[in-house]
């Protein structure tokens, strides 16, 4: 065998190894693609019902939000009506009721003064037992001067 024949055999062996390696890579790539195809099909089979459920849930939530919106509008109307009623009642009855209460208080106070004389030790605003209260400024000392 000559050197050229040996070189040709070596090139053929390396070429066969290279082709075998490429074939092995292609087989593994084909298996990976099949597994990916199966995975995508499974995900699609599971995702379609989930998307349908999500769509139904969103529709239901939209319906509930529409109901809540109408309830909120009704509550707002009731609140406005209650506020108007409260101000009407306050303006219609508030002034006269305050006047009646003040009159009743004055009558009770006047009747109470006539019925019972003022005791000697009682305290009223500005008086203590019949004598005037001392002023808060009368007993104040000056600081720092002495």
PDB file of C-alpha atoms in Angstrom:
ATOM      1  CA  UNK A   1       0.000   0.000   0.000  1.00  0.00           C
ATOM      2  CA  UNK A   2       1.237   3.326  -0.896  1.00  0.00           C
ATOM      3  CA  UNK A   3       1.011   6.534   1.108  1.00  0.00           C
ATOM      4  CA  UNK A   4      -1.823   7.842  -1.042  1.00  0.00           C
ATOM      5  CA  UNK A   5      -3.904   4.738  -0.455  1.00  0.00           C
ATOM      6  CA  UNK A   6      -3.403   4.972   3.329  1.00  0.00           C
ATOM      7  CA  UNK A   7      -4.347   8.638   3.243  1.00  0.00           C
ATOM      8  CA  UNK A   8      -7.463   7.783   1.212  1.00  0.00           C
ATOM      9  CA  UNK A   9      -8.460   5.087   3.737  1.00  0.00           C
ATOM     10  CA  UNK A  10      -7.948   7.512   6.651  1.00  0.00           C
ATOM     11  CA  UNK A  11     -10.024  10.176   4.919  1.00  0.00           C
ATOM     12  CA  UNK A  12     -12.765   7.612   4.239  1.00  0.00           C
ATOM     13  CA  UNK A  13     -12.758   6.475   7.919  1.00  0.00           C
ATOM     14  CA  UNK A  14     -12.904  10.054   9.187  1.00  0.00           C
ATOM     15  CA  UNK A  15     -15.638  10.787   6.645  1.00  0.00           C
ATOM     16  CA  UNK A  16     -17.644   7.745   7.878  1.00  0.00           C
ATOM     17  CA  UNK A  17     -17.203   8.860  11.519  1.00  0.00           C
ATOM     18  CA  UNK A  18     -18.322  12.381  10.625  1.00  0.00           C
ATOM     19  CA  UNK A  19     -21.383  11.126   8.746  1.00  0.00           C
ATOM     20  CA  UNK A  20     -22.251   8.788  11.682  1.00  0.00           C
ATOM     21  CA  UNK A  21     -21.934  11.670  14.139  1.00  0.00           C
ATOM     22  CA  UNK A  22     -24.132  13.933  12.003  1.00  0.00           C
ATOM     23  CA  UNK A  23     -26.680  11.127  11.616  1.00  0.00           C
ATOM     24  CA  UNK A  24     -26.741  10.630  15.405  1.00  0.00           C
ATOM     25  CA  UNK A  25     -27.262  14.389  15.936  1.00  0.00           C
ATOM     26  CA  UNK A  26     -30.093  14.419  13.393  1.00  0.00           C
ATOM     27  CA  UNK A  27     -31.789  11.439  15.068  1.00  0.00           C
ATOM     28  CA  UNK A  28     -31.604  13.168  18.462  1.00  0.00           C
ATOM     29  CA  UNK A  29     -32.867  16.409  16.917  1.00  0.00           C
ATOM     30  CA  UNK A  30     -35.795  14.523  15.379  1.00  0.00           C
ATOM     31  CA  UNK A  31     -36.654  13.005  18.789  1.00  0.00           C
ATOM     32  CA  UNK A  32     -36.468  16.436  20.401  1.00  0.00           C
ATOM     33  CA  UNK A  33     -38.745  17.924  17.753  1.00  0.00           C
ATOM     34  CA  UNK A  34     -41.257  15.090  18.223  1.00  0.00           C
ATOM     35  CA  UNK A  35     -41.253  15.671  22.002  1.00  0.00           C
ATOM     36  CA  UNK A  36     -41.680  19.428  21.473  1.00  0.00           C
ATOM     37  CA  UNK A  37     -44.549  18.804  19.058  1.00  0.00           C
ATOM     38  CA  UNK A  38     -46.226  16.523  21.602  1.00  0.00           C
ATOM     39  CA  UNK A  39     -45.712  19.107  24.352  1.00  0.00           C
ATOM     40  CA  UNK A  40     -47.202  21.899  22.239  1.00  0.00           C
ATOM     41  CA  UNK A  41     -50.172  19.691  21.375  1.00  0.00           C
ATOM     42  CA  UNK A  42     -50.744  18.866  25.066  1.00  0.00           C
ATOM     43  CA  UNK A  43     -50.454  22.511  26.058  1.00  0.00           C
ATOM     44  CA  UNK A  44     -52.891  23.473  23.309  1.00  0.00           C
ATOM     45  CA  UNK A  45     -55.324  20.782  24.466  1.00  0.00           C
ATOM     46  CA  UNK A  46     -55.160  22.130  28.029  1.00  0.00           C
ATOM     47  CA  UNK A  47     -54.981  25.832  27.168  1.00  0.00           C
ATOM     48  CA  UNK A  48     -58.098  25.986  25.020  1.00  0.00           C
ATOM     49  CA  UNK A  49     -60.472  24.926  27.849  1.00  0.00           C
ATOM     50  CA  UNK A  50     -58.630  27.203  30.272  1.00  0.00           C
ATOM     51  CA  UNK A  51     -59.047  30.152  27.928  1.00  0.00           C
ATOM     52  CA  UNK A  52     -62.721  29.324  27.530  1.00  0.00           C
ATOM     53  CA  UNK A  53     -63.115  29.228  31.336  1.00  0.00           C
ATOM     54  CA  UNK A  54     -61.218  32.494  31.690  1.00  0.00           C
ATOM     55  CA  UNK A  55     -63.428  34.111  29.074  1.00  0.00           C
ATOM     56  CA  UNK A  56     -66.560  32.928  30.882  1.00  0.00           C
ATOM     57  CA  UNK A  57     -65.170  34.229  34.181  1.00  0.00           C
ATOM     58  CA  UNK A  58     -64.425  37.623  32.661  1.00  0.00           C
ATOM     59  CA  UNK A  59     -67.946  37.795  31.228  1.00  0.00           C
ATOM     60  CA  UNK A  60     -69.403  36.894  34.622  1.00  0.00           C
ATOM     61  CA  UNK A  61     -67.230  39.502  36.344  1.00  0.00           C
ATOM     62  CA  UNK A  62     -68.368  42.098  33.814  1.00  0.00           C
ATOM     63  CA  UNK A  63     -71.996  41.253  34.560  1.00  0.00           C
ATOM     64  CA  UNK A  64     -71.374  41.494  38.308  1.00  0.00           C
ATOM     65  CA  UNK A  65     -69.589  44.830  37.876  1.00  0.00           C
ATOM     66  CA  UNK A  66     -72.563  46.157  35.929  1.00  0.00           C
ATOM     67  CA  UNK A  67     -74.828  45.112  38.796  1.00  0.00           C
ATOM     68  CA  UNK A  68     -72.525  46.705  41.371  1.00  0.00           C
ATOM     69  CA  UNK A  69     -72.444  49.881  39.295  1.00  0.00           C
ATOM     70  CA  UNK A  70     -76.242  50.080  39.258  1.00  0.00           C
ATOM     71  CA  UNK A  71     -76.344  49.389  43.025  1.00  0.00           C
ATOM     72  CA  UNK A  72     -73.771  52.127  43.636  1.00  0.00           C
ATOM     73  CA  UNK A  73     -75.823  54.556  41.565  1.00  0.00           C
ATOM     74  CA  UNK A  74     -78.930  53.672  43.606  1.00  0.00           C
ATOM     75  CA  UNK A  75     -77.022  54.109  46.866  1.00  0.00           C
ATOM     76  CA  UNK A  76     -75.767  57.484  45.687  1.00  0.00           C
ATOM     77  CA  UNK A  77     -79.327  58.544  44.896  1.00  0.00           C
ATOM     78  CA  UNK A  78     -80.550  57.337  48.304  1.00  0.00           C
ATOM     79  CA  UNK A  79     -77.715  59.209  50.009  1.00  0.00           C
ATOM     80  CA  UNK A  80     -78.599  62.411  48.172  1.00  0.00           C
ATOM     81  CA  UNK A  81     -82.263  61.981  49.130  1.00  0.00           C
ATOM     82  CA  UNK A  82     -81.351  61.329  52.776  1.00  0.00           C
ATOM     83  CA  UNK A  83     -79.131  64.409  52.837  1.00  0.00           C
ATOM     84  CA  UNK A  84     -81.903  66.540  51.358  1.00  0.00           C
ATOM     85  CA  UNK A  85     -84.402  65.123  53.871  1.00  0.00           C
ATOM     86  CA  UNK A  86     -82.020  65.743  56.750  1.00  0.00           C
ATOM     87  CA  UNK A  87     -81.433  69.362  55.772  1.00  0.00           C
ATOM     88  CA  UNK A  88     -85.181  69.867  55.274  1.00  0.00           C
ATOM     89  CA  UNK A  89     -86.020  68.407  58.696  1.00  0.00           C
ATOM     90  CA  UNK A  90     -83.207  70.394  60.284  1.00  0.00           C
ATOM     91  CA  UNK A  91     -84.376  73.674  58.788  1.00  0.00           C
ATOM     92  CA  UNK A  92     -88.068  72.994  59.448  1.00  0.00           C
ATOM     93  CA  UNK A  93     -87.856  71.658  62.992  1.00  0.00           C
ATOM     94  CA  UNK A  94     -84.379  72.582  64.216  1.00  0.00           C
ATOM     95  CA  UNK A  95     -84.935  76.260  64.939  1.00  0.00           C
ATOM     96  CA  UNK A  96     -88.328  75.862  66.632  1.00  0.00           C
ATOM     97  CA  UNK A  97     -87.140  72.848  68.669  1.00  0.00           C
ATOM     98  CA  UNK A  98     -84.116  74.776  69.921  1.00  0.00           C
ATOM     99  CA  UNK A  99     -86.379  77.661  70.897  1.00  0.00           C
ATOM    100  CA  UNK A 100     -88.809  75.325  72.696  1.00  0.00           C
ATOM    101  CA  UNK A 101     -85.937  73.609  74.507  1.00  0.00           C
ATOM    102  CA  UNK A 102     -84.435  76.937  75.557  1.00  0.00           C
ATOM    103  CA  UNK A 103     -87.846  78.137  76.760  1.00  0.00           C
ATOM    104  CA  UNK A 104     -88.347  74.914  78.712  1.00  0.00           C
ATOM    105  CA  UNK A 105     -84.902  75.235  80.273  1.00  0.00           C
ATOM    106  CA  UNK A 106     -85.598  78.834  81.258  1.00  0.00           C
ATOM    107  CA  UNK A 107     -88.950  77.898  82.776  1.00  0.00           C
ATOM    108  CA  UNK A 108     -87.402  75.020  84.761  1.00  0.00           C
ATOM    109  CA  UNK A 109     -84.608  77.250  85.966  1.00  0.00           C
ATOM    110  CA  UNK A 110     -87.018  79.986  86.986  1.00  0.00           C
ATOM    111  CA  UNK A 111     -89.287  77.496  88.763  1.00  0.00           C
ATOM    112  CA  UNK A 112     -86.294  75.949  90.495  1.00  0.00           C
ATOM    113  CA  UNK A 113     -85.091  79.326  91.835  1.00  0.00           C
ATOM    114  CA  UNK A 114     -88.497  80.134  93.210  1.00  0.00           C
ATOM    115  CA  UNK A 115     -88.919  76.711  94.810  1.00  0.00           C
ATOM    116  CA  UNK A 116     -85.514  76.395  96.494  1.00  0.00           C
ATOM    117  CA  UNK A 117     -83.418  79.301  97.746  1.00  0.00           C
ATOM    118  CA  UNK A 118     -79.758  79.375  96.778  1.00  0.00           C
ATOM    119  CA  UNK A 119     -77.670  77.454  99.334  1.00  0.00           C
ATOM    120  CA  UNK A 120     -74.801  79.343 100.945  1.00  0.00           C
ATOM    121  CA  UNK A 121     -71.955  77.139  99.651  1.00  0.00           C
ATOM    122  CA  UNK A 122     -73.100  76.744  96.038  1.00  0.00           C
ATOM    123  CA  UNK A 123     -70.864  77.751  93.177  1.00  0.00           C
ATOM    124  CA  UNK A 124     -72.110  79.775  90.219  1.00  0.00           C
ATOM    125  CA  UNK A 125     -70.085  81.326  87.495  1.00  0.00           C
ATOM    126  CA  UNK A 126     -68.237  84.273  89.012  1.00  0.00           C
ATOM    127  CA  UNK A 127     -69.367  83.576  92.615  1.00  0.00           C
ATOM    128  CA  UNK A 128     -68.433  81.204  95.411  1.00  0.00           C
ATOM    129  CA  UNK A 129     -70.751  81.232  98.384  1.00  0.00           C
ATOM    130  CA  UNK A 130     -71.977  84.720  97.618  1.00  0.00           C
ATOM    131  CA  UNK A 131     -68.559  86.333  97.260  1.00  0.00           C
ATOM    132  CA  UNK A 132     -66.754  86.986  93.961  1.00  0.00           C
ATOM    133  CA  UNK A 133     -64.017  84.600  92.835  1.00  0.00           C
ATOM    134  CA  UNK A 134     -60.467  85.915  92.766  1.00  0.00           C
ATOM    135  CA  UNK A 135     -59.106  86.766  89.366  1.00  0.00           C
ATOM    136  CA  UNK A 136     -56.596  84.392  87.838  1.00  0.00           C
ATOM    137  CA  UNK A 137     -54.170  87.312  87.378  1.00  0.00           C
ATOM    138  CA  UNK A 138     -54.404  88.594  90.932  1.00  0.00           C
ATOM    139  CA  UNK A 139     -52.066  86.004  92.432  1.00  0.00           C
ATOM    140  CA  UNK A 140     -49.535  85.880  89.571  1.00  0.00           C
ATOM    141  CA  UNK A 141     -45.931  86.502  90.484  1.00  0.00           C
ATOM    142  CA  UNK A 142     -43.442  88.003  88.141  1.00  0.00           C
ATOM    143  CA  UNK A 143     -40.548  85.755  87.291  1.00  0.00           C
ATOM    144  CA  UNK A 144     -36.970  86.774  87.093  1.00  0.00           C
ATOM    145  CA  UNK A 145     -37.395  90.139  88.821  1.00  0.00           C
ATOM    146  CA  UNK A 146     -36.586  89.428  92.236  1.00  0.00           C
TER     147      UNK A 146
END
